[in-house]
Tab-separated table of C-alpha atoms in Angstrom:
chain	number	residue	atom	x	y	z
A	1	UNK	CA	1.484	27.135	-2.562
A	2	UNK	CA	3.854	24.644	-4.179
A	3	UNK	CA	2.543	21.427	-5.576
A	4	UNK	CA	3.710	18.596	-7.820
A	5	UNK	CA	1.451	17.861	-10.840
A	6	UNK	CA	1.493	15.102	-13.442
A	7	UNK	CA	0.361	17.001	-16.571
A	8	UNK	CA	0.735	14.210	-19.214
A	9	UNK	CA	2.454	10.857	-19.574
A	10	UNK	CA	6.067	11.172	-18.427
A	11	UNK	CA	5.597	14.791	-17.745
A	12	UNK	CA	5.702	16.206	-14.216
A	13	UNK	CA	5.947	19.805	-13.032
A	14	UNK	CA	6.184	21.843	-9.911
A	15	UNK	CA	3.271	24.323	-9.970
A	16	UNK	CA	1.756	27.047	-7.695
A	17	UNK	CA	-1.778	26.476	-6.711
A	18	UNK	CA	-4.051	28.492	-4.378
A	19	UNK	CA	-4.425	27.354	-0.717
A	20	UNK	CA	-7.725	25.522	0.046
A	21	UNK	CA	-10.361	27.165	2.128
A	22	UNK	CA	-10.602	25.058	5.258
A	23	UNK	CA	-14.159	24.070	6.339
A	24	UNK	CA	-15.325	23.964	9.968
A	25	UNK	CA	-15.075	20.149	10.134
A	26	UNK	CA	-11.650	19.992	8.464
A	27	UNK	CA	-8.058	19.940	9.488
A	28	UNK	CA	-5.364	21.849	7.663
A	29	UNK	CA	-2.196	19.724	7.390
A	30	UNK	CA	1.338	20.946	6.565
A	31	UNK	CA	2.887	18.134	4.495
A	32	UNK	CA	6.327	17.104	5.486
A	33	UNK	CA	6.815	13.907	3.542
A	34	UNK	CA	4.714	12.216	0.917
A	35	UNK	CA	5.528	8.984	-0.789
A	36	UNK	CA	5.236	8.033	-4.435
A	37	UNK	CA	3.552	4.668	-4.757
A	38	UNK	CA	3.001	2.145	-7.614
A	39	UNK	CA	-0.236	3.914	-8.688
A	40	UNK	CA	1.609	7.198	-8.984
A	41	UNK	CA	4.229	5.447	-11.148
A	42	UNK	CA	1.431	4.050	-13.300
A	43	UNK	CA	-0.090	7.507	-13.568
A	44	UNK	CA	3.255	9.072	-14.533
A	45	UNK	CA	3.712	6.465	-17.356
A	46	UNK	CA	0.127	7.102	-18.568
A	47	UNK	CA	-1.214	3.649	-17.639
A	48	UNK	CA	-3.689	4.425	-14.853
A	49	UNK	CA	-7.181	4.327	-16.302
A	50	UNK	CA	-8.679	5.790	-13.065
A	51	UNK	CA	-6.770	9.104	-13.462
A	52	UNK	CA	-7.634	12.250	-15.445
A	53	UNK	CA	-4.797	14.430	-16.008
A	54	UNK	CA	-3.506	16.898	-14.902
A	55	UNK	CA	-3.495	15.529	-11.352
A	56	UNK	CA	-1.609	16.110	-8.083
A	57	UNK	CA	-0.418	12.589	-6.972
A	58	UNK	CA	0.281	11.318	-3.562
A	59	UNK	CA	-1.585	9.655	-0.724
A	60	UNK	CA	1.202	8.323	1.544
A	61	UNK	CA	1.392	11.065	4.052
A	62	UNK	CA	3.469	12.291	7.006
A	63	UNK	CA	2.261	15.705	8.145
A	64	UNK	CA	1.822	18.054	11.087
A	65	UNK	CA	-1.532	19.720	11.935
A	66	UNK	CA	-1.407	23.471	11.047
A	67	UNK	CA	-4.843	24.469	12.094
A	68	UNK	CA	-8.160	22.849	13.022
A	69	UNK	CA	-11.775	23.889	12.132
A	70	UNK	CA	-14.301	24.979	14.771
A	71	UNK	CA	-16.155	21.668	14.631
A	72	UNK	CA	-13.115	19.438	14.868
A	73	UNK	CA	-12.958	17.246	18.088
A	74	UNK	CA	-10.434	18.317	20.770
A	75	UNK	CA	-8.239	15.309	20.234
A	76	UNK	CA	-6.746	16.926	17.113
A	77	UNK	CA	-4.547	19.837	17.865
A	78	UNK	CA	-1.995	21.957	16.031
A	79	UNK	CA	1.478	20.502	16.098
A	80	UNK	CA	0.408	16.896	16.195
A	81	UNK	CA	2.131	14.442	13.808
A	82	UNK	CA	-0.424	12.628	11.748
A	83	UNK	CA	-0.935	10.515	8.714
A	84	UNK	CA	-4.001	10.228	6.474
A	85	UNK	CA	-6.631	7.701	5.458
A	86	UNK	CA	-6.730	8.673	1.783
A	87	UNK	CA	-9.926	6.931	0.819
A	88	UNK	CA	-13.520	8.288	0.637
A	89	UNK	CA	-16.644	6.323	1.365
A	90	UNK	CA	-20.132	7.188	0.177
A	91	UNK	CA	-22.023	5.552	3.103
A	92	UNK	CA	-24.653	4.170	0.711
A	93	UNK	CA	-23.263	1.400	-1.363
A	94	UNK	CA	-23.246	-2.321	-0.470
A	95	UNK	CA	-19.591	-2.136	0.904
A	96	UNK	CA	-20.481	0.773	3.136
A	97	UNK	CA	-23.673	-0.888	4.266
A	98	UNK	CA	-21.654	-3.884	5.321
A	99	UNK	CA	-19.110	-1.754	7.275
A	100	UNK	CA	-16.334	-2.502	4.691
A	101	UNK	CA	-15.872	1.190	3.761
A	102	UNK	CA	-12.326	0.445	2.431
A	103	UNK	CA	-14.053	-1.157	-0.500
A	104	UNK	CA	-16.613	1.581	-1.189
A	105	UNK	CA	-18.013	1.279	-4.659
A	106	UNK	CA	-17.533	5.056	-5.149
A	107	UNK	CA	-14.220	5.449	-3.327
A	108	UNK	CA	-12.051	8.346	-4.568
A	109	UNK	CA	-8.385	7.934	-3.362
A	110	UNK	CA	-6.151	10.965	-2.941
A	111	UNK	CA	-3.925	11.284	-6.064
A	112	UNK	CA	-6.071	8.847	-8.175
A	113	UNK	CA	-9.587	9.821	-8.708
A	114	UNK	CA	-9.023	13.254	-7.097
A	115	UNK	CA	-6.080	15.530	-6.514
A	116	UNK	CA	-3.614	14.171	-3.935
A	117	UNK	CA	-1.222	15.288	-1.265
A	118	UNK	CA	1.936	16.277	-3.198
A	119	UNK	CA	1.688	19.873	-1.955
A	120	UNK	CA	2.559	22.081	0.946
A	121	UNK	CA	-0.775	22.212	2.569
A	122	UNK	CA	-4.000	20.231	2.340
A	123	UNK	CA	-7.379	20.471	4.127
A	124	UNK	CA	-9.124	17.174	4.888
A	125	UNK	CA	-12.142	15.979	6.861
A	126	UNK	CA	-11.079	15.405	10.426
A	127	UNK	CA	-12.258	11.864	10.289
A	128	UNK	CA	-9.446	11.077	7.748
A	129	UNK	CA	-6.684	12.382	9.960
A	130	UNK	CA	-4.934	9.684	12.046
A	131	UNK	CA	-2.704	10.727	15.027
A	132	UNK	CA	0.636	8.905	14.703
A	133	UNK	CA	1.800	8.901	18.255
A	134	UNK	CA	5.562	9.217	18.644
A	135	UNK	CA	6.401	8.545	15.051
A	136	UNK	CA	8.203	11.116	12.902
A	137	UNK	CA	6.538	12.501	9.845
A	138	UNK	CA	9.110	10.708	7.691
A	139	UNK	CA	8.034	7.336	9.058
A	140	UNK	CA	4.424	8.169	8.766
A	141	UNK	CA	4.735	8.283	5.029
A	142	UNK	CA	5.231	4.443	5.168
A	143	UNK	CA	2.048	3.670	7.081
A	144	UNK	CA	-0.561	3.662	4.332
A	145	UNK	CA	1.141	1.098	1.981
A	146	UNK	CA	2.047	-1.133	4.866
A	147	UNK	CA	-1.573	-0.997	6.132
A	148	UNK	CA	-2.699	-2.540	2.745
A	149	UNK	CA	-0.500	-5.597	3.393
A	150	UNK	CA	-1.850	-5.780	6.874
A	151	UNK	CA	-5.358	-5.771	5.617
A	152	UNK	CA	-4.654	-8.584	3.246
A	153	UNK	CA	-3.628	-10.745	6.142
A	154	UNK	CA	-6.765	-9.958	7.898
A	155	UNK	CA	-8.703	-10.893	4.749
A	156	UNK	CA	-6.864	-14.206	4.768
A	157	UNK	CA	-7.787	-14.850	8.401
A	158	UNK	CA	-4.180	-15.948	9.082
A	159	UNK	CA	-3.418	-17.948	12.184
A	160	UNK	CA	-0.387	-19.514	13.867
A	161	UNK	CA	-0.908	-22.812	12.122
A	162	UNK	CA	-0.810	-21.392	8.580
A	163	UNK	CA	2.012	-21.423	6.052
A	164	UNK	CA	1.659	-18.118	4.149
A	165	UNK	CA	3.321	-17.405	0.827
A	166	UNK	CA	3.595	-13.741	-0.036
A	167	UNK	CA	4.320	-13.125	-3.691
A	168	UNK	CA	6.016	-9.772	-4.155
A	169	UNK	CA	8.195	-7.961	-1.573
A	170	UNK	CA	7.459	-4.334	-2.317
A	171	UNK	CA	6.080	-2.175	0.489
A	172	UNK	CA	2.629	-3.767	0.438
A	173	UNK	CA	4.061	-7.217	0.339
A	174	UNK	CA	6.451	-6.378	3.221
A	175	UNK	CA	3.402	-5.290	5.210
A	176	UNK	CA	1.852	-8.638	4.646
A	177	UNK	CA	5.070	-10.406	5.667
A	178	UNK	CA	5.132	-8.485	8.910
A	179	UNK	CA	1.593	-8.994	9.771
A	180	UNK	CA	1.508	-12.730	8.935
A	181	UNK	CA	4.634	-13.233	11.088
A	182	UNK	CA	3.044	-11.208	13.887
A	183	UNK	CA	0.166	-13.694	13.914
A	184	UNK	CA	2.569	-16.644	14.306
A	185	UNK	CA	2.357	-17.947	10.743
A	186	UNK	CA	5.300	-19.533	8.956
A	187	UNK	CA	5.928	-16.932	6.186
A	188	UNK	CA	7.512	-17.662	2.776
A	189	UNK	CA	8.526	-14.454	0.874
A	190	UNK	CA	8.895	-14.689	-2.956
A	191	UNK	CA	10.400	-12.113	-5.215
A	192	UNK	CA	12.876	-11.735	-8.111
A	193	UNK	CA	15.195	-9.502	-6.175
A	194	UNK	CA	17.628	-11.080	-3.664
A	195	UNK	CA	17.998	-7.790	-1.783
A	196	UNK	CA	14.256	-7.551	-1.121
A	197	UNK	CA	14.204	-11.185	-0.062
A	198	UNK	CA	17.031	-10.694	2.442
A	199	UNK	CA	15.075	-7.809	3.989
A	200	UNK	CA	11.931	-9.844	4.068
A	201	UNK	CA	13.684	-12.364	6.250
A	202	UNK	CA	14.641	-9.561	8.688
A	203	UNK	CA	11.036	-8.498	8.760
A	204	UNK	CA	9.642	-11.847	9.677
A	205	UNK	CA	9.819	-14.346	6.790
A	206	UNK	CA	11.127	-17.848	7.671
A	207	UNK	CA	11.886	-18.750	4.038
A	208	UNK	CA	12.528	-16.913	0.767
A	209	UNK	CA	12.281	-17.968	-2.880
A	210	UNK	CA	13.772	-16.198	-5.886
A	211	UNK	CA	11.069	-16.979	-8.506
A	212	UNK	CA	13.520	-16.365	-11.351
A	213	UNK	CA	16.220	-18.696	-10.239
A	214	UNK	CA	14.467	-21.360	-8.127
A	215	UNK	CA	11.917	-24.023	-8.732
A	216	UNK	CA	8.971	-22.482	-6.826
A	217	UNK	CA	6.815	-25.535	-6.787
A	218	UNK	CA	9.557	-27.852	-5.542
A	219	UNK	CA	10.643	-25.459	-2.870
A	220	UNK	CA	7.038	-24.982	-1.589
A	221	UNK	CA	6.453	-28.710	-1.418
A	222	UNK	CA	9.691	-29.143	0.410
A	223	UNK	CA	8.758	-26.473	3.003
A	224	UNK	CA	5.224	-27.693	3.521
A	225	UNK	CA	5.671	-31.460	3.606
A	226	UNK	CA	4.017	-31.778	0.234
A	227	UNK	CA	0.826	-29.794	1.114
A	228	UNK	CA	1.586	-26.373	-0.315
A	229	UNK	CA	0.901	-23.104	1.534
A	230	UNK	CA	-2.306	-22.526	3.284
A	231	UNK	CA	-2.480	-18.954	2.154
A	232	UNK	CA	-1.005	-17.146	-0.810
A	233	UNK	CA	-1.085	-13.394	-0.904
A	234	UNK	CA	-0.597	-12.031	-4.419
A	235	UNK	CA	1.080	-8.584	-4.176
A	236	UNK	CA	2.403	-8.054	-7.727
A	237	UNK	CA	-0.326	-7.897	-10.240
A	238	UNK	CA	0.875	-9.918	-13.146
A	239	UNK	CA	-0.776	-12.867	-14.920
A	240	UNK	CA	2.203	-15.000	-13.940
A	241	UNK	CA	1.910	-14.384	-10.298
A	242	UNK	CA	-1.912	-14.753	-10.267
A	243	UNK	CA	-1.523	-18.145	-11.969
A	244	UNK	CA	1.183	-19.068	-9.482
A	245	UNK	CA	-1.026	-18.204	-6.540
A	246	UNK	CA	-3.803	-20.650	-7.722
A	247	UNK	CA	-1.369	-23.372	-8.778
A	248	UNK	CA	0.703	-23.448	-5.604
A	249	UNK	CA	-1.988	-22.840	-2.802
A	250	UNK	CA	-2.802	-25.975	-0.832
A	251	UNK	CA	-6.162	-27.768	-1.271
A	252	UNK	CA	-8.838	-25.806	0.668
A	253	UNK	CA	-6.469	-22.898	0.828
A	254	UNK	CA	-7.042	-19.174	0.632
A	255	UNK	CA	-5.824	-16.832	-2.184
A	256	UNK	CA	-5.772	-13.200	-1.449
A	257	UNK	CA	-5.491	-10.758	-4.426
A	258	UNK	CA	-4.128	-7.315	-3.902
A	259	UNK	CA	-2.313	-6.511	-7.183
A	260	UNK	CA	-4.129	-5.308	-10.170
A	261	UNK	CA	-3.153	-7.447	-13.192
A	262	UNK	CA	-2.492	-5.246	-16.290
A	263	UNK	CA	-3.810	-7.777	-18.681
A	264	UNK	CA	-6.378	-10.706	-18.715
A	265	UNK	CA	-5.351	-13.768	-16.768
A	266	UNK	CA	-6.237	-17.359	-17.963
A	267	UNK	CA	-6.830	-19.973	-15.194
A	268	UNK	CA	-7.246	-23.690	-15.071
A	269	UNK	CA	-10.637	-23.120	-13.318
A	270	UNK	CA	-10.634	-26.783	-12.344
A	271	UNK	CA	-8.349	-25.896	-9.426
A	272	UNK	CA	-11.041	-23.534	-8.020
A	273	UNK	CA	-13.385	-26.409	-7.702
A	274	UNK	CA	-10.994	-29.334	-6.983
A	275	UNK	CA	-9.157	-27.494	-4.304
A	276	UNK	CA	-12.346	-25.811	-3.029
A	277	UNK	CA	-10.463	-22.463	-2.848
A	278	UNK	CA	-11.385	-19.302	-1.135
A	279	UNK	CA	-10.304	-16.539	-3.520
A	280	UNK	CA	-10.734	-13.150	-2.024
A	281	UNK	CA	-9.895	-9.593	-3.059
A	282	UNK	CA	-8.181	-7.280	-0.664
A	283	UNK	CA	-8.658	-3.507	-1.286
A	284	UNK	CA	-7.052	-0.538	0.612
A	285	UNK	CA	-7.158	-0.809	4.397
A	286	UNK	CA	-9.546	-0.313	7.367
A	287	UNK	CA	-8.835	2.195	10.171
A	288	UNK	CA	-7.797	-0.786	12.432
A	289	UNK	CA	-5.141	-1.616	9.941
A	290	UNK	CA	-3.630	1.852	10.095
A	291	UNK	CA	-3.619	1.650	13.997
A	292	UNK	CA	-1.963	-1.789	13.786
A	293	UNK	CA	0.922	-0.390	11.557
A	294	UNK	CA	1.418	2.531	13.796
A	295	UNK	CA	1.623	0.205	16.793
A	296	UNK	CA	4.217	-1.860	14.866
A	297	UNK	CA	6.275	1.081	13.824
A	298	UNK	CA	6.294	2.548	17.339
A	299	UNK	CA	8.206	-0.634	18.516
A	300	UNK	CA	11.242	0.597	16.709
A	301	UNK	CA	12.110	-2.814	15.210
A	302	UNK	CA	11.210	-1.948	11.514
A	303	UNK	CA	14.209	-1.115	9.298
A	304	UNK	CA	12.609	2.096	8.095
A	305	UNK	CA	15.730	3.529	6.408
A	306	UNK	CA	15.984	0.412	4.247
A	307	UNK	CA	12.337	0.878	3.059
A	308	UNK	CA	13.056	4.442	1.900
A	309	UNK	CA	14.984	4.279	-1.479
A	310	UNK	CA	15.356	8.079	-1.779
A	311	UNK	CA	14.167	11.314	-0.333
A	312	UNK	CA	13.925	14.191	-2.845
A	313	UNK	CA	12.778	17.776	-2.979
A	314	UNK	CA	9.726	18.601	-5.302
A	315	UNK	CA	12.137	19.966	-7.966
A	316	UNK	CA	13.803	16.558	-8.096
A	317	UNK	CA	10.687	14.515	-8.163
A	318	UNK	CA	10.410	14.011	-11.935
A	319	UNK	CA	14.003	12.782	-12.232
A	320	UNK	CA	13.432	10.377	-9.369
A	321	UNK	CA	10.244	9.040	-10.965
A	322	UNK	CA	12.066	8.462	-14.198
A	323	UNK	CA	14.748	6.497	-12.340
A	324	UNK	CA	11.973	4.390	-10.845
A	325	UNK	CA	10.362	3.803	-14.225
A	326	UNK	CA	13.795	2.638	-15.608
A	327	UNK	CA	14.491	0.202	-12.599
A	328	UNK	CA	11.123	-0.590	-10.996
A	329	UNK	CA	12.345	-3.637	-9.129
A	330	UNK	CA	14.969	-1.689	-7.163
A	331	UNK	CA	12.645	0.778	-5.483
A	332	UNK	CA	10.677	0.426	-2.201
A	333	UNK	CA	9.492	4.105	-1.635
A	334	UNK	CA	10.585	7.554	-2.829
A	335	UNK	CA	9.542	10.252	-0.475
A	336	UNK	CA	9.165	13.865	-1.441
A	337	UNK	CA	10.331	16.315	1.226
A	338	UNK	CA	8.127	19.383	1.539
A	339	UNK	CA	9.835	20.850	4.631
């Protein structure tokens, strides 16, 4: 069957691989659409230390069930539209023991620590297959990245009295904007791209800040009567945005870190103590976050078409990835069409 493989930095190929043998507790999925995410771009550029090449990328899935194994529950049937929880959990580490399986110490995400979903067919344990209701497979490919943003809002324990600053309006950041707005918070979206900021307003942000052209500190003080935001969600992964999060959050506020910084970050640690901050990591997503995103998308209010920057066939994937590498700030999601 056809698959996409990253063979070396900036080298991608369409290859033929054998079909997996499906086990009795597995579901065979026919992939319709699979999204490229930031980790796939990092892998393509040779900057992802968690990946060993060659690797099949992809973990943002819109698929249809092809077959089910003999020991799969009756709720999963051929023809159902589904998405995938792409993470593994060992069941033995501290995270799993505490029922936070999304942060499993030994997690292997599809397309990162193990071969992913950029292929025509994939067999997965039935527990990792999530029915997507009335959603189309194309929309399903957006569920996983949005769920990461939803999970960050849960980690922040956002309520309707909070002002929430979301730094970075990519797909994950947009998920955080949506979920914080759903919880009744006042949401401030920050990014360097005015187009993304305009979209963030339509998805629930009350205010926007262009961090390249505006005085972030002054704007935030103006919006919050001098207090600063109660919650800052960092969804970029740069030293500047990590420092911004700590500097701008209100005293006794919460800083939620999603992005992986590519270099060491220096902090004025006095703010950790003086502000008595809660600084929390947020990794992947829980099954409940997937369900919440599906529920949101089923309402039909999400501008799905504006979140999909391009849809390409497997043979066009490398060129699309190169365009993304050249203009990273202009892309939400690139979907690969395997239909």
